[in-house]
């Protein structure tokens, strides 16, 4: 599958023109599948030619019989290798967001809709071949396609190969697939010690007392226990009586929201500001403190939680710096 850069560029343009951008589901039809001999197949062809020449030179009927047997085997192998891909359905979805410099992992499902077992299927991208999977009849098999994410923004999965060498490894059948999958790539967070945001606490990773909005000053009541509640706030007497666990709620001063502001970072270039803001978002989320984000032309009100974190990091990822 390796080829010179100029030839690869020509092949890429021809493939993109013929295949185009596919949707979330791709079915491998006759026009999408290609097949060529492998190195083992070329050696097999050379052996077949030598046996044939021996039969011609010496008039040996057994050599003719062996040559015909080998040719029939190769023809059957070519047919079965091609049929192992024919009709296969390739399914996938958006990958989980990653940070710049990481690797996006797309979960690819190979599905057989025709009731045929399909062994030895693999994915290939940029000459990196993954492990093979056997797809049962009318079933599915899962593979993971790893795509480097060098920069922030939207990362399309790009074009990759679904291939097989089953059953004899004499031929390799493959199909180029270019679905519309992708994922968000967050900016890489700044590393090391960073100054705290204006009006925020030091980014030490330790939550301030009362950061959850529940202080220890005045007892306010009970609520049903939720995963993650401090054990020292659990009403253990109720638990000892056999009742459902509850958490004591105290009325205390809640931590004030902190604003993460693009304009508060003079002297840094655009990418450095995005890295600093990304780090502040992660630190504030880890502390459990409400935070808002201000960017040129966009403002996200204070909040917290996985959805709020994703919203802020996505805004940073797509910011037109």
XYZ file of C-alpha atoms in Angstrom:
321
model
C 0.000 0.000 0.000
C 3.017 2.286 0.056
C 3.662 4.482 -2.964
C 5.660 7.595 -3.905
C 4.224 10.919 -2.723
C 3.391 12.167 -6.243
C 1.604 8.942 -7.168
C -0.197 8.921 -3.810
C -1.486 12.462 -4.421
C -2.822 11.429 -7.838
C -4.486 8.336 -6.407
C -6.011 10.393 -3.569
C -7.609 12.827 -6.012
C -8.978 10.006 -8.168
C -10.368 8.145 -5.165
C -12.003 11.268 -3.706
C -13.555 12.061 -7.073
C -14.947 8.540 -7.446
C -15.947 7.803 -3.845
C -16.896 11.255 -2.573
C -17.888 11.965 1.018
C -20.117 9.219 2.420
C -22.556 9.373 5.303
C -22.468 7.710 8.694
C -23.162 4.302 7.108
C -21.314 2.932 4.063
C -22.128 -0.243 2.132
C -19.319 -1.809 0.102
C -20.621 -2.486 -3.418
C -18.878 -3.861 -6.502
C -17.617 -0.468 -7.674
C -16.044 0.309 -4.289
C -13.934 -2.849 -3.933
C -10.464 -3.327 -5.410
C -8.299 -6.447 -5.362
C -4.646 -7.171 -6.169
C -2.198 -9.999 -5.462
C -0.098 -9.773 -2.311
C 3.613 -10.587 -2.253
C 2.683 -14.165 -1.471
C 0.295 -14.059 -4.417
C 3.064 -12.858 -6.741
C 5.272 -15.701 -5.557
C 2.420 -18.125 -6.114
C 1.998 -16.792 -9.666
C 5.721 -17.276 -10.312
C 5.473 -20.872 -9.069
C 2.455 -21.477 -11.295
C 4.352 -20.125 -14.297
C 7.361 -22.347 -13.550
C 5.169 -25.452 -13.300
C 3.445 -24.568 -16.548
C 6.745 -24.061 -18.367
C 8.006 -27.396 -17.040
C 4.911 -29.096 -18.396
C 5.358 -27.452 -21.813
C 9.082 -28.252 -22.069
C 8.857 -31.864 -20.953
C 5.367 -32.706 -22.130
C 4.506 -33.929 -18.651
C 0.773 -34.356 -18.111
C 1.210 -34.361 -14.315
C 2.816 -30.914 -14.530
C -0.168 -29.733 -16.579
C -2.526 -31.189 -13.976
C -0.647 -29.451 -11.132
C -0.638 -26.153 -13.023
C -4.405 -26.353 -13.623
C -4.969 -27.254 -9.960
C -2.917 -24.268 -8.780
C -4.682 -21.930 -11.215
C -8.088 -23.126 -9.994
C -7.036 -22.609 -6.391
C -5.915 -19.042 -7.146
C -9.173 -18.293 -8.969
C -11.258 -19.581 -6.044
C -9.127 -17.605 -3.570
C -9.626 -14.412 -5.591
C -13.408 -14.915 -5.643
C -13.693 -15.630 -1.908
C -11.430 -12.708 -0.976
C -13.601 -10.344 -3.004
C -16.836 -11.774 -1.563
C -15.507 -11.334 1.966
C -15.948 -7.560 1.528
C -18.888 -7.457 -0.868
C -22.017 -6.102 0.799
C -20.264 -5.337 4.096
C -21.687 -2.333 5.961
C -19.357 0.102 7.755
C -20.930 1.993 10.654
C -19.471 4.573 12.992
C -20.107 7.716 14.967
C -18.474 10.845 16.339
C -15.485 10.122 18.580
C -15.117 11.440 22.118
C -13.454 14.892 22.255
C -9.694 14.927 22.814
C -7.083 17.558 23.544
C -4.683 18.776 20.869
C -1.680 16.502 20.612
C -3.709 13.437 21.576
C -5.254 10.630 19.545
C -8.927 10.434 18.620
C -10.359 6.928 18.774
C -13.238 6.205 16.424
C -15.210 3.037 17.111
C -15.973 1.393 13.764
C -18.618 -1.306 13.450
C -18.435 -3.789 10.561
C -21.819 -5.395 9.947
C -22.802 -8.353 7.775
C -26.316 -7.974 6.347
C -26.210 -11.080 4.111
C -25.867 -13.970 6.583
C -22.249 -14.775 5.695
C -19.362 -15.096 8.120
C -16.554 -12.656 7.254
C -13.184 -13.468 8.854
C -9.980 -11.462 8.818
C -11.272 -7.905 8.308
C -8.940 -5.028 9.195
C -8.674 -1.248 8.997
C -5.742 0.590 7.454
C -4.941 4.306 7.681
C -1.702 5.953 6.542
C 0.067 2.557 6.285
C -0.832 1.690 9.907
C -2.788 -1.539 9.985
C -4.799 -2.436 13.061
C -5.790 -5.812 14.400
C -8.153 -8.010 12.416
C -11.662 -8.996 13.466
C -14.005 -11.815 12.462
C -17.593 -10.749 11.790
C -20.181 -13.470 12.440
C -23.019 -14.138 10.028
C -25.672 -11.414 10.367
C -23.618 -9.932 13.220
C -21.164 -7.119 13.841
C -17.522 -6.747 14.756
C -15.930 -3.711 16.354
C -12.584 -2.103 15.620
C -10.945 1.103 16.851
C -9.452 3.535 14.341
C -6.857 5.851 15.877
C -6.464 9.272 14.258
C -3.820 11.767 15.491
C -5.241 15.129 16.593
C -2.404 17.654 16.164
C -4.446 20.876 16.348
C -7.604 22.211 17.956
C -10.878 22.489 16.083
C -12.915 19.890 14.229
C -11.078 16.698 13.266
C -12.629 14.674 10.410
C -11.799 10.989 10.409
C -10.601 11.270 6.802
C -10.205 8.388 4.403
C -9.253 4.905 5.564
C -9.213 1.382 4.163
C -11.340 -1.625 5.031
C -9.500 -4.704 3.799
C -9.140 -8.460 3.953
C -6.701 -11.183 2.838
C -8.928 -14.094 3.748
C -8.784 -17.034 3.015
C -5.341 -17.680 1.486
C -3.496 -14.305 1.826
C -2.716 -14.574 -1.892
C -4.911 -11.551 -2.640
C -5.805 -8.378 -0.766
C -9.213 -6.862 -1.330
C -9.876 -3.376 -0.005
C -12.226 -0.443 -0.204
C -11.556 3.221 0.558
C -14.093 4.663 2.995
C -14.460 8.391 3.669
C -17.416 8.891 6.027
C -18.553 12.162 7.561
C -17.451 11.272 11.110
C -15.352 13.601 13.213
C -14.727 14.888 16.709
C -13.939 18.090 18.592
C -10.298 18.687 19.504
C -9.930 20.919 22.554
C -6.905 23.244 22.859
C -3.962 21.787 24.723
C -4.063 23.126 28.302
C -1.112 25.114 29.584
C 1.175 23.019 31.765
C 3.013 23.875 34.963
C 2.095 26.557 37.484
C -0.271 29.201 36.125
C -1.569 32.398 37.764
C -5.106 32.336 39.086
C -7.895 34.008 37.116
C -9.036 37.414 38.299
C -11.358 36.921 41.244
C -10.608 33.181 41.408
C -8.746 30.896 43.735
C -5.282 29.552 43.157
C -5.213 26.722 40.653
C -3.969 24.121 43.089
C -6.595 21.537 42.377
C -8.052 21.748 45.950
C -11.666 22.766 46.308
C -12.490 25.690 48.519
C -14.702 25.073 51.534
C -18.264 25.686 50.460
C -17.434 25.415 46.739
C -20.477 23.204 46.281
C -22.736 25.838 47.775
C -23.200 23.851 51.038
C -21.278 25.287 53.966
C -21.050 24.050 57.542
C -22.603 26.992 59.394
C -26.361 26.396 59.903
C -28.203 23.115 59.510
C -30.861 23.537 56.829
C -32.373 20.048 56.458
C -31.963 16.672 54.794
C -32.034 15.537 51.206
C -31.669 12.123 49.618
C -28.060 10.981 49.307
C -26.376 11.521 45.938
C -23.202 9.887 44.739
C -20.239 12.111 45.558
C -21.709 13.687 48.707
C -19.164 14.053 51.552
C -19.381 11.108 53.939
C -19.155 13.474 56.928
C -22.495 15.001 55.866
C -24.324 11.660 55.699
C -27.061 11.194 58.345
C -25.668 7.958 59.705
C -28.340 7.681 62.406
C -30.995 7.246 59.735
C -28.865 4.637 57.998
C -28.479 2.773 61.302
C -32.282 2.683 61.649
C -32.551 1.008 58.252
C -33.811 4.065 56.389
C -32.575 5.289 53.019
C -29.346 7.301 53.272
C -29.764 11.077 53.420
C -27.307 13.954 53.377
C -27.322 16.875 55.787
C -27.609 20.236 54.048
C -26.065 23.317 55.654
C -26.699 26.957 54.807
C -23.288 28.486 54.166
C -21.614 30.952 51.892
C -21.255 29.515 48.403
C -18.205 30.226 46.352
C -18.800 33.134 44.002
C -18.573 32.399 40.257
C -15.260 33.140 38.592
C -15.066 34.677 35.134
C -12.434 33.369 32.719
C -11.871 36.361 30.480
C -9.922 36.528 27.213
C -9.346 40.255 27.775
C -7.672 39.567 31.137
C -4.653 37.985 29.414
C -2.721 40.842 27.776
C 0.739 40.043 26.496
C -0.143 36.505 25.352
C -0.735 35.521 21.754
C -4.019 33.901 20.733
C -2.962 30.270 21.121
C -1.309 30.962 24.479
C -4.521 32.615 25.711
C -6.551 29.598 24.605
C -4.149 27.271 26.411
C -4.398 29.351 29.604
C -8.202 29.524 29.439
C -8.381 25.773 28.850
C -6.276 25.178 31.932
C -8.491 27.515 33.977
C -11.625 25.683 32.816
C -10.179 22.329 33.890
C -9.011 23.689 37.249
C -12.347 25.370 38.011
C -14.245 22.218 37.074
C -11.987 20.095 39.258
C -12.556 22.493 42.165
C -16.322 22.344 41.663
C -16.523 26.117 41.382
C -18.982 27.845 39.017
C -17.230 29.596 36.156
C -18.135 31.618 33.114
C -16.199 32.240 29.918
C -15.786 35.488 28.015
C -14.404 35.431 24.478
C -14.475 38.115 21.791
C -18.019 38.038 20.471
C -19.183 35.269 22.820
C -20.050 34.952 26.496
C -21.001 31.753 28.319
C -22.715 32.374 31.673
C -21.368 30.732 34.828
C -22.087 27.092 35.472
C -20.384 23.791 36.097
C -20.650 20.117 35.249
C -19.710 17.961 32.229
C -22.061 19.732 29.805
C -20.849 23.186 30.825
C -17.225 22.045 30.603
C -17.813 20.678 27.094
C -19.552 23.883 26.021
C -16.666 26.073 27.219
C -13.931 23.854 25.789
C -15.777 23.598 22.466
C -15.994 27.392 22.281
C -12.243 27.542 22.861
C -11.624 24.852 20.247
C -13.558 26.687 17.532
C -12.441 30.196 18.435
C -11.121 31.944 15.283
C -7.794 33.053 16.687
